[in-house]
Coordinates of C-alpha atoms and ligand atoms in Angstrom, one line a residue:
M1 CA 180.4 115.2 245.1
K2 CA 179.4 112.6 242.5
K3 CA 183.0 112.4 241.4
F4 CA 184.2 111.9 244.9
L5 CA 181.6 109.1 245.4
T6 CA 182.8 107.3 242.2
I7 CA 186.3 107.5 243.3
L8 CA 185.4 106.2 246.8
S9 CA 183.5 103.2 245.4
L10 CA 186.4 102.5 243.0
L11 CA 188.8 102.4 245.9
T12 CA 186.4 100.2 247.8
F13 CA 186.3 97.8 244.9
I14 CA 190.0 97.7 244.6
L15 CA 190.3 97.0 248.3
L16 CA 187.9 94.3 248.1
V17 CA 189.5 92.6 245.1
N18 CA 192.8 92.9 247.0
Q19 CA 191.3 91.1 250.0
V20 CA 190.0 88.2 247.8
C21 CA 193.4 87.8 246.3
Y22 CA 195.1 87.9 249.7
S23 CA 192.7 85.3 251.1
K24 CA 193.7 82.9 248.4
T25 CA 195.8 80.0 249.8
I26 CA 198.2 78.3 247.7
I27 CA 199.0 74.7 248.6
K28 CA 202.0 73.0 247.3
L29 CA 201.5 69.4 246.6
G30 CA 204.2 66.9 245.6
V31 CA 204.3 63.7 243.6
V32 CA 207.4 62.0 242.3
T33 CA 205.8 60.7 239.1
K34 CA 204.9 62.2 235.7
P35 CA 201.6 63.0 234.2
G36 CA 199.6 59.9 233.3
S37 CA 200.7 58.1 236.5
A38 CA 198.5 57.0 239.3
Q39 CA 199.7 59.7 241.8
N40 CA 199.1 62.4 239.2
V41 CA 195.6 61.1 238.4
C42 CA 194.9 61.5 242.1
A43 CA 196.5 64.8 242.4
E44 CA 194.8 66.3 239.4
R45 CA 191.4 65.0 240.5
F46 CA 192.1 66.5 244.0
K47 CA 193.1 69.9 242.5
D48 CA 189.9 70.1 240.4
L49 CA 187.8 69.2 243.4
V50 CA 189.4 71.6 245.8
E51 CA 189.5 74.6 243.5
S52 CA 185.9 74.2 242.5
K53 CA 184.5 73.6 245.9
S54 CA 186.4 76.4 247.4
G55 CA 185.4 78.8 244.7
G56 CA 189.0 79.3 243.8
N57 CA 190.2 80.4 247.3
L58 CA 192.3 77.3 247.8
I59 CA 194.8 76.8 244.9
I60 CA 196.6 73.4 244.5
K61 CA 200.0 73.7 242.9
I62 CA 201.2 70.2 241.8
Y63 CA 204.9 69.6 241.6
H64 CA 205.6 66.4 239.7
S65 CA 208.2 64.5 237.6
A66 CA 210.8 64.4 240.3
S67 CA 211.1 68.2 240.3
L68 CA 211.2 68.0 244.1
G69 CA 213.5 65.0 244.2
T70 CA 212.6 61.5 245.3
E71 CA 209.6 60.4 247.4
T72 CA 211.8 60.5 250.4
D73 CA 212.9 64.0 249.6
I74 CA 209.3 65.1 249.2
L75 CA 208.4 63.6 252.7
Q76 CA 211.3 65.6 254.2
Q77 CA 209.9 68.8 252.5
I78 CA 206.5 68.1 253.9
Q79 CA 207.8 67.7 257.3
M80 CA 209.5 71.1 256.9
N81 CA 206.2 72.6 255.4
S82 CA 208.2 73.9 252.4
V83 CA 205.7 71.5 250.7
Q84 CA 202.3 71.1 252.3
M85 CA 200.9 68.0 250.8
G86 CA 202.0 64.8 249.0
I87 CA 200.7 61.7 247.3
I88 CA 203.5 59.3 248.2
T89 CA 204.1 55.5 247.8
L90 CA 203.8 53.8 251.1
G91 CA 207.2 52.1 250.9
P92 CA 209.4 55.1 251.7
F93 CA 207.2 55.9 254.7
D94 CA 208.5 53.1 256.7
V95 CA 211.8 54.9 257.3
F96 CA 209.9 57.7 259.0
V97 CA 207.2 55.7 260.8
P98 CA 208.0 51.9 261.2
S99 CA 204.6 50.6 261.8
V100 CA 203.2 51.6 258.3
K101 CA 205.3 48.7 256.8
V102 CA 202.5 46.4 257.8
V103 CA 200.4 47.5 254.8
G104 CA 203.1 46.2 252.5
F105 CA 203.5 42.8 254.2
P106 CA 203.8 40.3 251.3
F107 CA 200.9 38.4 250.0
M108 CA 198.7 39.7 252.9
F109 CA 195.9 41.4 250.7
K110 CA 194.1 38.9 248.6
S111 CA 191.8 41.2 246.6
F112 CA 190.8 44.8 246.1
E113 CA 187.6 44.4 247.9
Q114 CA 189.7 43.4 251.0
V115 CA 192.0 46.3 250.5
D116 CA 189.1 48.7 250.5
R117 CA 187.4 47.1 253.5
V118 CA 190.5 47.3 255.5
L119 CA 192.1 50.5 254.6
D120 CA 188.8 52.4 254.6
G121 CA 187.9 50.9 258.0
P122 CA 189.2 51.4 261.5
L123 CA 192.5 49.8 260.9
G124 CA 193.3 52.1 258.1
K125 CA 192.4 55.1 260.3
E126 CA 194.6 53.7 263.1
L127 CA 197.5 53.4 260.8
L128 CA 197.0 57.1 259.5
K129 CA 197.0 58.2 263.0
D130 CA 200.4 56.7 263.5
L131 CA 201.8 59.1 261.0
E132 CA 201.3 62.0 263.3
V133 CA 204.5 61.2 265.3
A134 CA 206.5 62.1 262.3
G135 CA 204.6 65.3 261.7
F136 CA 202.2 64.0 259.0
K137 CA 198.6 64.3 258.8
G138 CA 197.4 61.1 257.1
I139 CA 194.2 61.8 255.0
S140 CA 193.7 58.8 252.9
F141 CA 195.0 55.9 250.9
S142 CA 195.2 56.1 247.1
E143 CA 196.9 53.2 245.3
N144 CA 200.0 52.2 243.3
G145 CA 198.5 48.6 243.0
F146 CA 199.8 45.0 243.3
R147 CA 203.5 44.9 242.5
H148 CA 205.1 42.6 240.0
L149 CA 208.6 41.6 239.1
T150 CA 210.5 42.4 235.9
N151 CA 214.0 41.6 235.0
N152 CA 216.4 41.4 232.1
V153 CA 218.3 38.2 233.0
R154 CA 216.0 35.2 232.8
P155 CA 212.3 34.2 233.0
V156 CA 211.4 34.0 236.7
H157 CA 208.9 31.3 237.6
T158 CA 209.8 30.2 241.1
V159 CA 211.7 32.0 243.9
E160 CA 214.8 30.2 243.1
D161 CA 215.0 32.1 239.7
V162 CA 215.3 35.3 241.7
K163 CA 218.8 34.3 243.2
G164 CA 221.4 36.9 242.8
L165 CA 219.4 39.4 240.6
K166 CA 220.5 42.9 241.1
I167 CA 217.1 44.5 242.0
R168 CA 216.2 48.1 242.6
V169 CA 214.0 48.5 245.5
M170 CA 212.2 51.4 247.0
E171 CA 213.9 53.4 249.8
S172 CA 212.1 51.3 252.2
E173 CA 213.1 48.9 255.0
L174 CA 210.5 46.4 254.2
H175 CA 211.3 46.2 250.5
K176 CA 215.0 45.8 251.2
E177 CA 214.5 42.9 253.6
L178 CA 211.9 41.3 251.5
W179 CA 214.1 40.9 248.4
R180 CA 217.1 40.0 250.5
I181 CA 215.1 37.2 252.0
L182 CA 213.9 36.1 248.6
G183 CA 217.5 35.7 247.5
A184 CA 218.0 38.7 245.4
N185 CA 220.6 41.5 245.7
P186 CA 218.5 44.5 246.5
T187 CA 219.6 48.2 246.1
P188 CA 217.4 50.9 247.6
M189 CA 216.9 53.9 245.1
G190 CA 214.5 56.7 244.5
W191 CA 212.3 56.9 241.4
P192 CA 212.8 57.0 238.4
I193 CA 215.3 54.2 237.4
Y194 CA 215.1 53.9 233.6
T195 CA 218.7 54.9 233.2
E196 CA 220.0 52.4 235.7
L197 CA 218.0 49.6 234.0
Q198 CA 219.2 50.6 230.6
Q199 CA 222.9 50.8 231.7
G200 CA 222.6 47.5 233.5
T201 CA 223.7 48.8 236.8
I202 CA 220.5 46.9 238.0
D203 CA 218.9 43.8 236.4
A204 CA 215.4 44.0 237.9
Q205 CA 212.7 46.0 239.5
E206 CA 209.2 45.5 240.7
N207 CA 206.1 47.8 240.3
P208 CA 202.5 47.8 239.3
L209 CA 201.6 47.3 235.6
W210 CA 200.8 51.0 235.0
V211 CA 204.3 51.9 236.1
I212 CA 205.9 49.2 233.8
W213 CA 203.9 50.6 230.9
T214 CA 204.0 54.4 231.7
Y215 CA 207.8 54.5 232.4
K216 CA 208.5 52.1 229.2
M217 CA 210.2 49.5 231.3
Y218 CA 209.4 47.1 228.4
E219 CA 212.2 48.7 226.4
V220 CA 214.8 47.8 229.1
Q221 CA 213.2 44.7 230.8
K222 CA 212.5 41.5 228.9
Y223 CA 210.7 39.4 231.5
L224 CA 207.6 40.1 233.5
T225 CA 206.4 37.8 236.4
L226 CA 203.0 38.5 237.8
T227 CA 204.0 37.9 241.5
G228 CA 201.6 40.5 243.0
H229 CA 203.9 40.1 246.1
V230 CA 203.0 43.4 247.7
Y231 CA 200.0 45.7 247.6
S232 CA 201.5 49.0 247.3
A233 CA 199.3 51.9 248.6
H234 CA 200.0 55.6 248.4
I235 CA 199.5 57.6 251.6
D236 CA 197.9 61.0 250.9
V237 CA 199.4 63.3 253.5
A238 CA 199.8 66.9 254.7
N239 CA 202.1 68.6 257.2
L240 CA 200.4 68.1 260.4
N241 CA 200.8 71.6 262.1
W242 CA 199.9 73.4 258.8
F243 CA 196.8 71.3 258.4
N244 CA 195.6 71.8 262.0
S245 CA 196.2 75.6 261.7
L246 CA 193.6 75.8 258.8
P247 CA 190.0 76.7 259.4
K248 CA 187.8 73.6 260.3
S249 CA 185.9 74.3 257.0
E250 CA 189.0 74.1 254.9
Q251 CA 190.3 71.0 256.7
K252 CA 187.1 69.3 255.9
L253 CA 187.0 70.2 252.3
L254 CA 190.6 69.1 251.7
Q255 CA 190.0 65.9 253.6
Q256 CA 186.7 65.1 251.7
S257 CA 188.2 66.0 248.2
M258 CA 191.4 63.8 248.8
I259 CA 189.1 60.9 249.9
E260 CA 187.1 61.4 246.8
A261 CA 190.1 61.6 244.6
A262 CA 191.7 58.6 246.1
H263 CA 188.7 56.5 245.4
Y264 CA 188.5 57.8 241.8
E265 CA 192.2 57.0 241.3
R266 CA 191.8 53.4 242.8
Q267 CA 189.1 52.8 240.3
W268 CA 191.3 54.1 237.4
N269 CA 194.1 51.7 238.3
R270 CA 191.7 48.8 238.5
T271 CA 189.9 49.5 235.4
N272 CA 193.1 49.9 233.4
E273 CA 195.2 46.9 234.7
A274 CA 194.1 44.5 232.1
G275 CA 194.7 47.0 229.3
F276 CA 198.2 47.7 230.7
L277 CA 199.0 44.0 230.6
A278 CA 197.9 43.6 227.0
K279 CA 199.9 46.5 226.0
L280 CA 203.0 45.1 227.7
K281 CA 202.5 41.8 225.9
K282 CA 202.1 43.6 222.6
A283 CA 205.3 45.4 223.3
G284 CA 207.2 42.2 223.4
M285 CA 207.6 41.4 227.2
I286 CA 207.6 37.7 227.9
V287 CA 205.1 37.3 230.7
D288 CA 204.7 34.5 233.3
E289 CA 201.2 35.0 234.4
H290 CA 201.0 32.0 236.8
P291 CA 204.4 31.8 238.6
D292 CA 204.9 29.6 241.5
I293 CA 203.5 31.9 244.1
A294 CA 203.7 29.2 246.9
S295 CA 207.6 29.1 246.6
F296 CA 207.7 33.0 246.9
K297 CA 205.3 33.0 249.8
A298 CA 207.2 30.3 251.8
K299 CA 210.4 32.6 251.9
A300 CA 208.6 36.0 252.2
L301 CA 206.6 35.0 255.3
K302 CA 209.8 34.6 257.1
L303 CA 209.9 38.4 257.1
K304 CA 207.7 38.3 260.2
D305 CA 210.6 36.8 262.3
L306 CA 212.9 39.8 261.5
P307 CA 213.7 42.4 264.1
M308 CA 211.8 45.0 262.3
F309 CA 208.6 43.1 263.1
Q310 CA 209.5 42.7 266.7
E311 CA 209.2 46.3 267.3
K312 CA 206.1 46.7 269.8
R313 CA 203.7 48.9 267.7
T314 CA 204.7 47.2 264.4
K315 CA 204.1 43.8 265.8
E316 CA 200.8 44.8 267.3
L317 CA 199.5 46.3 264.1
L318 CA 200.8 43.5 261.9
E319 CA 198.8 41.0 263.9
K320 CA 195.6 43.1 263.5
F321 CA 196.2 43.4 259.8
L322 CA 196.8 39.7 259.3
E323 CA 193.6 39.0 261.2
A324 CA 191.6 41.3 259.1
T325 CA 192.9 39.9 255.9
K326 CA 192.7 36.2 256.6
Ligands
EAX1 O1 204.9 55.1 241.9 O2 209.4 53.9 243.5 C1 208.6 53.2 243.1 O3 208.8 52.0 242.8 C2 207.2 53.6 243.0 O4 206.2 52.5 242.9 C3 207.1 54.4 241.8 O5 207.5 55.7 242.0 C4 205.8 54.6 241.1

């Protein structure tokens, strides 16, 4: 009898362990960038928070370094639910959901304080809601940062100097039109782009300082101009149907953890910006810290008249964002 009981309790134990294992949910999360990048800082923080708060029942598996393709590719995989979540630069979203491009409207945000106030407020929420038509659950905004121009042809001080530069832009409607209107010759491409810069198929690119440092752009780009032309957010998303199918408690846990990770990562970017600039100078980049922004603005603001900003929802949302960032 004793033996029988021991075997019985052993079986029960095995069954229990099995159940615990089966109730583990593995969540695939995609970022295009490599470790040390802003998206990865956010993703790793999110993973730590979720796994510790869920007692290991939710497992976040991070796919990074373009292992899933470009950011556009990752967004498509999230739509198909072969990947459940992503931390993706806002730029490429505008092909899926036109109205999101308003966040990247040039020279709109004046400071990080303003960014936080607007994106963490009702307007940010409204915009995240717009993503649902494309099957995305918009959870929060983390950040890439303010974007700056680099090139290998000449120092750029005024917008006239941009003329004819072959510039790589994100796979984004807004970014392509912006650089066309500024006088450059834009080519949309996914990330990364080091080889194209090295081989000279493109002369220029634009990105926040951490990117220019982390991806060693200083090896293949001589000139840096602190244009700060676009505030580049990431949108932290999930597949909408998958997210809604989770128990409410898990939805809440994922949501709160992502918001916390996003805030942590925004601070990371802001704290390190000055350090990245110093390193880029040390690495030999020729930096124009005070370009003629007015000349850039004068052309960039004409974007507003283009057809893409006449679309009803986009137009309405842009008005609200412009008002909130005056
Ligand atoms: O996040 O494609 C881009 O220019 C992005 O800013 C880049 O992936 C870094």
